[in-house]
Short mmCIF file of C-alpha atoms and ligand atoms in Angstrom, two decimals:
data_model
loop_
_atom_site.label_atom_id
_atom_site.label_comp_id
_atom_site.label_asym_id
_atom_site.label_seq_id
_atom_site.Cartn_x
_atom_site.Cartn_y
_atom_site.Cartn_z
CA MET A 51 -0.80 -3.44 -25.02
CA ALA A 52 -1.92 -1.38 -22.06
CA VAL A 53 -0.65 -1.33 -18.49
CA ASP A 54 -3.31 -2.15 -15.90
CA LEU A 55 -3.15 -0.58 -12.45
CA LEU A 56 -4.10 -2.02 -9.12
CA LEU A 57 -4.63 0.49 -6.33
CA GLY A 58 -5.96 0.66 -2.79
CA LEU A 59 -8.87 3.08 -2.48
CA GLN A 60 -8.91 3.58 1.29
CA TRP A 61 -6.16 4.05 3.91
CA GLY A 62 -4.11 1.06 2.83
CA ASP A 63 -4.28 -2.57 3.93
CA GLU A 64 -7.11 -3.30 1.49
CA GLY A 65 -5.59 -6.62 0.43
CA LYS A 66 -3.72 -5.57 -2.71
CA GLY A 67 -1.03 -8.23 -2.23
CA LYS A 68 -3.59 -11.02 -2.40
CA ILE A 69 -5.24 -9.65 -5.55
CA VAL A 70 -1.93 -9.07 -7.36
CA ASP A 71 -1.07 -12.66 -6.53
CA VAL A 72 -4.44 -13.86 -7.87
CA LEU A 73 -4.14 -11.76 -11.05
CA THR A 74 -0.46 -12.42 -11.77
CA LYS A 75 -1.12 -15.39 -14.01
CA GLU A 76 -2.71 -12.96 -16.50
CA TYR A 77 0.42 -10.77 -16.64
CA ASP A 78 4.03 -10.97 -17.86
CA ILE A 79 5.33 -8.23 -15.59
CA ILE A 80 4.34 -6.94 -12.15
CA ALA A 81 5.79 -3.52 -11.30
CA ARG A 82 5.73 -1.69 -7.95
CA PHE A 83 5.66 2.06 -8.46
CA GLN A 84 5.79 3.86 -5.11
CA GLY A 85 6.23 3.53 -1.36
CA GLY A 86 8.67 1.24 0.31
CA PRO A 87 8.88 -1.05 3.31
CA ASN A 88 6.08 0.89 5.04
CA ALA A 89 3.86 -1.44 2.98
CA GLY A 90 3.11 -4.96 4.08
CA HIS A 91 1.44 -7.20 1.52
CA THR A 92 0.25 -10.47 3.01
CA LEU A 93 -0.23 -13.52 0.78
CA ILE A 94 -1.52 -16.88 1.91
CA PHE A 95 -1.35 -20.02 -0.19
CA ASP A 96 -0.51 -23.71 0.24
CA GLY A 97 -0.89 -23.22 3.99
CA ASN A 98 1.95 -20.65 4.16
CA LYS A 99 1.74 -16.96 5.01
CA HIS A 100 4.18 -14.60 3.29
CA VAL A 101 4.56 -10.89 3.97
CA LEU A 102 6.22 -8.75 1.34
CA HIS A 103 7.28 -5.16 1.96
CA THR A 104 9.14 -4.00 -1.14
CA ILE A 105 9.15 -6.96 -3.50
CA PRO A 106 6.18 -7.06 -5.90
CA SER A 107 3.51 -9.62 -5.06
CA GLY A 108 4.02 -11.46 -8.36
CA ILE A 109 7.24 -13.06 -7.10
CA PHE A 110 5.55 -16.33 -6.15
CA HIS A 111 4.63 -17.18 -9.72
CA ASP A 112 7.01 -19.03 -12.02
CA LYS A 113 7.02 -16.81 -15.04
CA ALA A 114 6.20 -13.22 -14.07
CA ILE A 115 9.02 -10.68 -14.07
CA ASN A 116 8.84 -8.37 -11.04
CA VAL A 117 10.11 -4.82 -11.30
CA VAL A 118 10.80 -2.45 -8.42
CA GLY A 119 10.21 0.87 -10.15
CA ASN A 120 11.93 4.25 -9.86
CA GLY A 121 9.18 5.61 -7.61
CA VAL A 122 9.91 3.06 -4.88
CA VAL A 123 12.25 3.67 -1.95
CA ILE A 124 14.33 0.65 -0.92
CA ASP A 125 15.78 -0.15 2.48
CA PRO A 126 18.58 -2.64 1.70
CA VAL A 127 18.37 -4.03 5.24
CA ILE A 128 14.68 -4.92 4.98
CA PHE A 129 15.08 -5.97 1.36
CA LYS A 130 17.78 -8.46 2.38
CA LYS A 131 15.41 -9.98 4.95
CA GLU A 132 12.69 -10.29 2.31
CA LEU A 133 15.10 -12.06 -0.04
CA GLU A 134 16.28 -14.38 2.72
CA ASN A 135 12.68 -15.31 3.41
CA LEU A 136 12.27 -16.22 -0.26
CA ASP A 137 15.51 -18.25 -0.03
CA LYS A 138 14.10 -20.07 2.98
CA HIS A 139 11.01 -21.08 1.03
CA LYS A 140 13.12 -21.94 -2.03
CA ILE A 141 11.34 -19.31 -4.14
CA PRO A 142 13.64 -18.41 -7.05
CA TYR A 143 14.00 -14.70 -7.77
CA THR A 144 17.40 -13.86 -9.29
CA ASN A 145 16.19 -13.83 -12.88
CA LYS A 146 12.75 -12.41 -12.21
CA LEU A 147 13.35 -9.54 -9.84
CA LEU A 148 14.66 -6.38 -11.49
CA ILE A 149 15.47 -3.14 -9.71
CA SER A 150 15.25 0.34 -11.17
CA ARG A 151 18.53 2.24 -11.07
CA LYS A 152 16.47 5.35 -10.29
CA ALA A 153 14.84 3.96 -7.14
CA HIS A 154 16.06 5.80 -4.03
CA LEU A 155 17.77 4.16 -1.08
CA ILE A 156 16.66 4.43 2.53
CA LEU A 157 19.76 4.99 4.65
CA PRO A 158 19.86 3.99 8.33
CA THR A 159 19.92 7.69 9.21
CA HIS A 160 16.67 8.23 7.28
CA ARG A 161 15.05 5.88 9.78
CA LEU A 162 16.59 7.83 12.64
CA LEU A 163 15.32 11.10 11.21
CA ASP A 164 11.83 9.61 10.87
CA ALA A 165 11.89 8.61 14.54
CA ALA A 166 13.21 12.01 15.63
CA SER A 167 10.66 13.90 13.53
CA GLU A 168 7.77 11.86 14.95
CA ALA A 169 9.03 12.14 18.53
CA SER A 170 9.34 15.91 18.17
CA LYS A 171 5.71 16.20 17.02
CA GLY A 172 4.27 14.83 20.27
CA LYS A 173 0.49 14.47 20.03
CA ALA A 174 0.49 15.73 16.44
CA LYS A 175 2.52 12.72 15.28
CA ILE A 176 1.53 11.14 11.98
CA GLY A 177 1.75 7.59 13.24
CA SER A 178 4.45 6.81 10.68
CA THR A 179 5.67 3.24 10.31
CA LEU A 180 9.11 4.76 11.10
CA LYS A 181 10.69 3.05 8.11
CA GLY A 182 12.38 6.26 6.95
CA ILE A 183 9.91 6.85 4.12
CA GLY A 184 9.31 10.60 4.66
CA PRO A 185 12.98 11.58 5.06
CA THR A 186 13.98 9.51 2.00
CA TYR A 187 11.38 11.15 -0.23
CA MET A 188 12.42 14.53 1.21
CA ASP A 189 16.00 13.84 0.10
CA LYS A 190 14.66 12.74 -3.30
CA THR A 191 12.71 15.94 -3.92
CA GLY A 192 15.44 17.98 -2.21
CA ARG A 193 17.85 16.48 -4.78
CA ASN A 194 20.16 14.99 -2.20
CA GLY A 195 19.14 11.34 -2.35
CA MET A 196 21.14 8.22 -3.09
CA ARG A 197 19.86 5.98 -5.83
CA VAL A 198 20.34 2.32 -6.65
CA GLY A 199 22.34 3.35 -9.74
CA ASP A 200 24.86 5.08 -7.46
CA LEU A 201 25.85 1.66 -6.17
CA GLU A 202 27.43 0.94 -9.57
CA LEU A 203 29.85 3.86 -9.06
CA ASP A 204 33.19 3.43 -7.30
CA ASN A 205 32.52 6.37 -5.00
CA TRP A 206 29.11 5.34 -3.63
CA LYS A 207 30.48 5.06 -0.10
CA GLU A 208 31.65 8.70 -0.26
CA LYS A 209 28.13 9.79 -1.22
CA TYR A 210 26.74 7.65 1.57
CA ASP A 211 29.15 9.12 4.13
CA ALA A 212 28.40 12.71 3.10
CA LEU A 213 24.64 12.20 3.34
CA THR A 214 24.91 10.33 6.64
CA GLU A 215 27.03 13.11 8.12
CA LYS A 216 24.43 15.66 7.10
CA HIS A 217 21.66 13.56 8.66
CA ILE A 218 23.51 13.27 11.95
CA LYS A 219 23.70 17.07 12.12
CA MET A 220 19.98 17.27 11.32
CA LEU A 221 19.20 14.86 14.15
CA ASP A 222 20.55 17.41 16.62
CA PHE A 223 18.03 19.90 15.35
CA PHE A 224 15.10 17.81 16.61
CA ASN A 225 16.48 17.85 20.12
CA VAL A 226 14.90 14.52 21.08
CA ASP A 227 16.47 11.39 22.44
CA VAL A 228 17.11 8.91 19.62
CA GLN A 229 19.49 6.13 20.59
CA TYR A 230 21.62 4.54 17.89
CA ASN A 231 24.86 2.75 17.16
CA LEU A 232 25.99 4.04 13.79
CA LYS A 233 28.65 1.39 13.30
CA GLU A 234 26.13 -1.44 13.75
CA LEU A 235 23.61 0.29 11.52
CA GLU A 236 26.23 0.72 8.80
CA GLU A 237 27.34 -2.90 8.96
CA GLU A 238 23.76 -4.00 8.48
CA PHE A 239 23.32 -1.50 5.64
CA CYS A 240 26.46 -2.64 3.81
CA ALA A 241 25.40 -6.30 4.13
CA GLY A 242 22.06 -5.27 2.62
CA ILE A 243 23.82 -3.48 -0.23
CA ASP A 244 25.90 -6.60 -0.96
CA LYS A 245 22.73 -8.67 -1.22
CA LEU A 246 20.98 -6.02 -3.34
CA LYS A 247 23.93 -6.01 -5.72
CA THR A 248 23.34 -9.68 -6.51
CA LEU A 249 20.20 -8.55 -8.38
CA GLN A 250 19.96 -6.94 -11.80
CA PHE A 251 19.75 -3.14 -11.87
CA ILE A 252 17.92 -1.83 -14.92
CA ASP A 253 16.74 1.36 -16.62
CA SER A 254 13.22 0.38 -15.73
CA GLU A 255 11.37 2.99 -17.80
CA GLU A 256 13.16 1.73 -20.91
CA PHE A 257 12.55 -1.91 -19.96
CA LEU A 258 8.84 -1.33 -19.35
CA ASN A 259 8.26 0.71 -22.49
CA GLN A 260 10.05 -1.91 -24.58
CA ALA A 261 7.83 -4.50 -22.93
CA ILE A 262 4.75 -2.46 -23.85
CA ASN A 263 5.99 -2.26 -27.46
CA SER A 264 6.44 -6.03 -27.47
CA LYS A 265 2.82 -6.44 -26.36
CA LYS A 266 3.71 -7.75 -22.90
CA LYS A 267 1.01 -7.47 -20.26
CA ILE A 268 2.00 -5.34 -17.28
CA LEU A 269 0.28 -4.88 -13.94
CA ALA A 270 1.37 -1.87 -11.88
CA GLU A 271 1.02 -2.61 -8.19
CA GLY A 272 0.29 0.25 -5.80
CA ALA A 273 1.06 0.36 -2.10
CA GLN A 274 -0.81 2.12 0.70
CA GLY A 275 -4.12 3.67 -0.36
CA SER A 276 -5.56 6.73 -2.09
CA LEU A 277 -6.46 8.45 1.18
CA LEU A 278 -2.77 8.32 2.15
CA ASP A 279 -1.71 10.04 -1.12
CA ILE A 280 0.64 12.97 -0.51
CA ASP A 281 -1.61 15.28 -2.59
CA PHE A 282 -5.10 13.83 -2.27
CA GLY A 283 -4.97 12.07 1.08
CA THR A 284 -5.85 13.39 4.52
CA TYR A 285 -2.77 15.63 4.70
CA PRO A 286 -0.62 15.80 6.79
CA PHE A 287 -1.63 12.31 7.96
CA VAL A 288 -0.47 10.71 4.74
CA THR A 289 2.52 8.93 3.31
CA SER A 290 5.12 10.76 1.22
CA SER A 291 4.33 9.42 -2.25
CA ASN A 292 1.55 9.56 -4.83
CA THR A 293 -0.39 6.39 -4.16
CA THR A 294 -2.97 7.26 -6.84
CA ALA A 295 -3.01 6.36 -10.55
CA ALA A 296 -0.80 9.29 -11.57
CA GLY A 297 1.91 7.86 -9.30
CA ALA A 298 2.12 4.84 -11.58
CA CYS A 299 3.06 7.11 -14.50
CA THR A 300 5.81 8.92 -12.60
CA GLY A 301 6.87 5.88 -10.59
CA LEU A 302 7.41 3.70 -13.66
CA GLY A 303 7.86 6.09 -16.58
CA ILE A 304 4.67 4.99 -18.28
CA ALA A 305 2.64 7.54 -20.24
CA PRO A 306 -1.04 8.10 -19.28
CA ASN A 307 -2.24 6.87 -22.67
CA LYS A 308 -0.67 3.48 -21.92
CA ILE A 309 -2.94 2.90 -18.92
CA GLY A 310 -5.71 0.35 -19.47
CA ASP A 311 -7.84 -0.95 -16.63
CA VAL A 312 -7.63 0.58 -13.18
CA PHE A 313 -8.54 -1.99 -10.53
CA GLY A 314 -9.66 -0.35 -7.30
CA ILE A 315 -9.45 -2.47 -4.15
CA PHE A 316 -11.53 -1.66 -1.10
CA LYS A 317 -12.58 -3.42 2.06
CA ALA A 318 -16.31 -4.03 2.64
CA TYR A 319 -15.77 -1.77 5.66
CA THR A 320 -12.96 0.71 6.41
CA THR A 321 -9.73 0.59 8.41
CA ARG A 322 -6.97 3.02 9.17
CA VAL A 323 -3.68 2.60 11.00
CA GLY A 324 -1.85 5.58 12.44
CA SER A 325 -3.25 9.03 13.20
CA GLY A 326 -5.59 11.24 11.19
CA PRO A 327 -9.29 11.82 10.60
CA PHE A 328 -11.59 8.86 9.91
CA PRO A 329 -15.26 9.97 9.76
CA THR A 330 -16.86 6.50 9.94
CA GLU A 331 -14.60 5.18 12.71
CA LEU A 332 -16.43 3.04 15.29
CA PHE A 333 -15.65 3.04 18.99
CA ASP A 334 -18.32 0.49 19.89
CA LYS A 335 -18.65 -3.27 19.80
CA ASN A 336 -19.21 -3.28 16.03
CA GLY A 337 -15.76 -1.77 15.51
CA ALA A 338 -14.26 -4.26 17.96
CA THR A 339 -15.94 -7.14 16.10
CA MET A 340 -14.51 -5.97 12.75
CA ALA A 341 -11.04 -5.72 14.31
CA LYS A 342 -11.27 -9.17 15.86
CA VAL A 343 -12.89 -11.07 12.99
CA GLY A 344 -10.80 -9.24 10.39
CA HIS A 345 -7.51 -9.68 12.31
CA GLU A 346 -6.95 -5.99 11.88
CA PHE A 347 -3.32 -5.66 12.87
CA GLY A 348 -0.71 -4.03 10.61
CA ALA A 349 1.46 -6.44 8.58
CA THR A 350 4.47 -4.10 8.94
CA THR A 351 4.17 -2.70 12.45
CA GLY A 352 1.70 -5.07 14.17
CA ARG A 353 -0.29 -2.01 15.33
CA ALA A 354 -4.03 -2.39 15.86
CA ARG A 355 -6.02 -0.89 13.00
CA ARG A 356 -8.93 1.45 13.64
CA CYS A 357 -12.18 0.11 12.11
CA GLY A 358 -15.42 1.64 10.83
CA TRP A 359 -18.24 1.39 8.30
CA LEU A 360 -17.73 1.82 4.58
CA ASP A 361 -17.42 5.49 3.61
CA LEU A 362 -18.93 5.90 0.14
CA ILE A 363 -18.05 9.60 -0.03
CA ALA A 364 -14.37 8.78 0.39
CA LEU A 365 -14.65 5.77 -1.92
CA LYS A 366 -16.24 7.81 -4.73
CA TYR A 367 -13.51 10.43 -4.31
CA ALA A 368 -10.82 7.77 -4.72
CA ILE A 369 -12.61 6.26 -7.73
CA GLN A 370 -12.73 9.68 -9.36
CA VAL A 371 -9.10 10.63 -8.72
CA ASN A 372 -7.90 7.25 -10.01
CA GLY A 373 -10.30 6.64 -12.91
CA VAL A 374 -11.21 3.22 -11.50
CA THR A 375 -12.76 0.87 -14.08
CA GLN A 376 -13.35 -2.22 -11.90
CA LEU A 377 -13.87 -2.61 -8.18
CA MET A 378 -12.74 -5.47 -5.99
CA MET A 379 -14.34 -5.84 -2.58
CA MET A 380 -12.20 -7.45 0.08
CA LYS A 381 -12.93 -9.05 3.45
CA SER A 382 -16.65 -9.40 2.77
CA ASP A 383 -16.65 -12.43 5.09
CA VAL A 384 -15.84 -10.17 8.05
CA LEU A 385 -19.28 -8.54 7.81
CA SER A 386 -21.16 -11.85 8.22
CA GLY A 387 -23.18 -11.84 11.44
CA PHE A 388 -23.97 -8.13 11.75
CA ASP A 389 -27.74 -7.51 12.05
CA THR A 390 -27.44 -4.15 10.36
CA ILE A 391 -24.69 -2.87 8.11
CA LYS A 392 -24.22 0.85 7.61
CA VAL A 393 -22.72 2.81 4.74
CA CYS A 394 -21.91 6.51 4.91
CA THR A 395 -23.58 8.15 1.91
CA VAL A 396 -23.63 11.80 2.98
CA TYR A 397 -21.48 14.04 5.17
CA ASN A 398 -23.02 16.57 7.47
CA TYR A 399 -20.41 19.28 6.99
CA ASN A 400 -20.79 22.11 9.47
CA GLY A 401 -24.60 21.77 9.34
CA GLU A 402 -24.83 21.32 5.57
CA GLU A 403 -25.35 17.96 3.81
CA ILE A 404 -22.68 17.33 1.19
CA ALA A 405 -21.81 14.36 -1.00
CA HIS A 406 -18.15 15.07 -1.74
CA LEU A 407 -14.94 14.89 0.27
CA PRO A 408 -14.24 18.39 1.57
CA TYR A 409 -10.82 19.92 2.41
CA ASN A 410 -11.33 19.27 6.08
CA ILE A 411 -12.79 16.02 7.42
CA GLU A 412 -11.90 16.32 11.11
CA PRO A 413 -14.71 15.24 13.48
CA GLU A 414 -15.47 18.85 14.45
CA ASN A 415 -16.44 19.53 10.81
CA VAL A 416 -17.84 16.26 9.53
CA THR A 417 -20.47 13.85 10.86
CA PRO A 418 -21.30 10.83 8.69
CA VAL A 419 -24.91 10.21 7.64
CA TYR A 420 -25.63 6.52 7.10
CA SER A 421 -27.84 4.33 4.92
CA GLU A 422 -28.68 1.02 6.57
CA PHE A 423 -28.72 -2.47 5.11
CA LYS A 424 -29.88 -5.81 6.46
CA GLY A 425 -26.95 -8.05 7.34
CA TRP A 426 -26.47 -11.73 6.53
CA LYS A 427 -25.57 -14.65 8.78
CA GLU A 428 -23.98 -17.06 6.32
CA ASP A 429 -20.28 -17.91 6.59
CA LEU A 430 -18.82 -16.88 3.23
CA THR A 431 -15.36 -18.34 3.65
CA SER A 432 -16.00 -21.62 1.86
CA MET A 433 -18.08 -20.12 -0.96
CA ASN A 434 -16.52 -20.14 -4.41
CA SER A 435 -19.19 -18.91 -6.79
CA SER A 436 -21.12 -15.66 -6.99
CA ASN A 437 -24.48 -17.46 -7.02
CA GLN A 438 -23.76 -18.73 -3.49
CA LEU A 439 -23.48 -15.20 -2.08
CA PRO A 440 -26.31 -14.26 0.31
CA GLU A 441 -29.04 -12.05 -1.11
CA ASN A 442 -28.42 -9.28 1.42
CA LEU A 443 -24.75 -9.17 0.44
CA GLU A 444 -25.80 -8.90 -3.23
CA ILE A 445 -28.06 -5.98 -2.28
CA TYR A 446 -25.11 -4.33 -0.49
CA ILE A 447 -22.84 -4.83 -3.51
CA SER A 448 -25.47 -3.62 -6.00
CA PHE A 449 -25.92 -0.46 -3.94
CA ILE A 450 -22.16 0.22 -4.07
CA GLU A 451 -22.16 -0.40 -7.84
CA LYS A 452 -25.13 1.91 -8.38
CA GLU A 453 -23.65 4.69 -6.24
CA THR A 454 -20.17 4.51 -7.76
CA GLY A 455 -21.12 3.56 -11.31
CA VAL A 456 -18.34 0.94 -11.32
CA PRO A 457 -18.84 -2.85 -11.35
CA VAL A 458 -17.60 -4.97 -8.44
CA LYS A 459 -15.79 -7.77 -10.28
CA ILE A 460 -14.16 -9.63 -7.40
CA VAL A 461 -15.55 -10.41 -3.97
CA SER A 462 -12.91 -11.75 -1.59
CA VAL A 463 -14.22 -14.02 1.16
CA GLY A 464 -11.00 -14.94 3.00
CA PRO A 465 -7.24 -14.46 2.93
CA ASP A 466 -6.36 -17.49 0.78
CA ARG A 467 -5.85 -17.23 -2.96
CA LYS A 468 -8.72 -19.69 -3.37
CA GLN A 469 -11.22 -17.58 -1.42
CA THR A 470 -11.80 -15.25 -4.36
CA ILE A 471 -15.16 -15.01 -6.11
CA LEU A 472 -15.44 -13.57 -9.61
CA ARG A 473 -18.60 -11.69 -10.56
P1 IMP B 127 4.86 6.40 6.62
O1 IMP B 127 4.56 6.26 5.19
O2 IMP B 127 5.52 5.19 7.20
O3 IMP B 127 5.59 7.66 6.97
O4 IMP B 127 3.45 6.51 7.40
C1 IMP B 127 2.56 7.59 7.16
C2 IMP B 127 1.13 7.17 7.42
O5 IMP B 127 0.74 6.21 6.45
C3 IMP B 127 0.89 6.50 8.78
O6 IMP B 127 -0.42 6.79 9.20
C4 IMP B 127 0.99 5.02 8.45
O7 IMP B 127 0.29 4.21 9.38
C5 IMP B 127 0.35 5.00 7.08
N1 IMP B 127 0.85 3.91 6.25
C6 IMP B 127 2.02 3.84 5.60
N2 IMP B 127 2.11 2.70 4.91
C7 IMP B 127 0.97 2.04 5.12
C8 IMP B 127 0.45 0.80 4.62
O8 IMP B 127 1.07 0.08 3.82
N3 IMP B 127 -0.79 0.46 5.05
C9 IMP B 127 -1.51 1.26 5.88
N4 IMP B 127 -1.08 2.41 6.35
C10 IMP B 127 0.16 2.81 5.97
#
């Protein structure tokens, strides 16, 4: 049985959490493969809103096993808060949340280093969520990191102390003012570790491959989006992991020939949070309307998201890099009411028209060229069948399907589980 992947195709915040939650009933196992608490997956059902940062979005279903894979970085402090929120809502998790021994730990000093690194960059800052993601992955690739499996050793505190001491010295290097109380941070961290240790640590690659052999259905859940990928995103304004399909192989230990469907999630328009180029960004009332109607504020940091029209050049790039087999279009309801809807189909790149994503997409190099579509007025939020969708929306979707060569199988018309239309 194959492993299906679910990935964001833009700059994150596409609505992956909702779709994983909707799809979970089809799967035995949901596995997160990269990123960490920089992600914020919002799920709304039964009148309650839940935000997950590290825990896979399948946790709200009775049967699914949820695996935090080796490619994920875990902050025990944030993880503890997530678990306490589940406790509060009486959501059971002890037997259905498994943690890879090879996942790396975010130490309090990783967060401090993130803050110092950003502060030292001034205007060139990445706009990081400041959750310690970059420094933790740097320690991973630098072969200095602490892993969940280390917590099973008697000397884990010695490892922790040595790494923390090194980080404190590194903080001096940045020569910026970062205030902290190490004792308080450590207390919080150790309380987080105690809570983490109540869960089962596993050799997740073995567990998942055994599950594949036993014909279990697995959904690999991505975080962030393809344009934030460390290799293929808008570097250096990216996150520090591979958010694309290949990241699922390395972040879970699954071979490429075990991958089945690749579900690509995109918004009917585009958003970005943090710094970095965004060719179709709007600075006019259309952008403000998208932000307002779409409640475009980050689930993790609360920052306002930048908004713009759909960028088909970037979308096709993401589809290609990931091998997307099915598309899912989110937040279609937000576009109701626009007289004209634009889609970027060509880039004017230094005077030349191109149809691929070039190395450099800063505004001085790239100007988007748009195709225009007639908008629709209907409120989509209470629709539940594809034959209710307005004709102009169908024309918009068909255009995207024709341009990308990939079918749009789900149209989301609101944040609730129920507001999901299958095509
Ligand atoms: P970091 O991963 O926290 O270091 O942030 C690096 C960049 O990725 C910043 O521009 C963040 O705003 C962005 N980013 C990280 N995680 C997410 C996410 O889950 N959704 C959207 N943007 C994100």
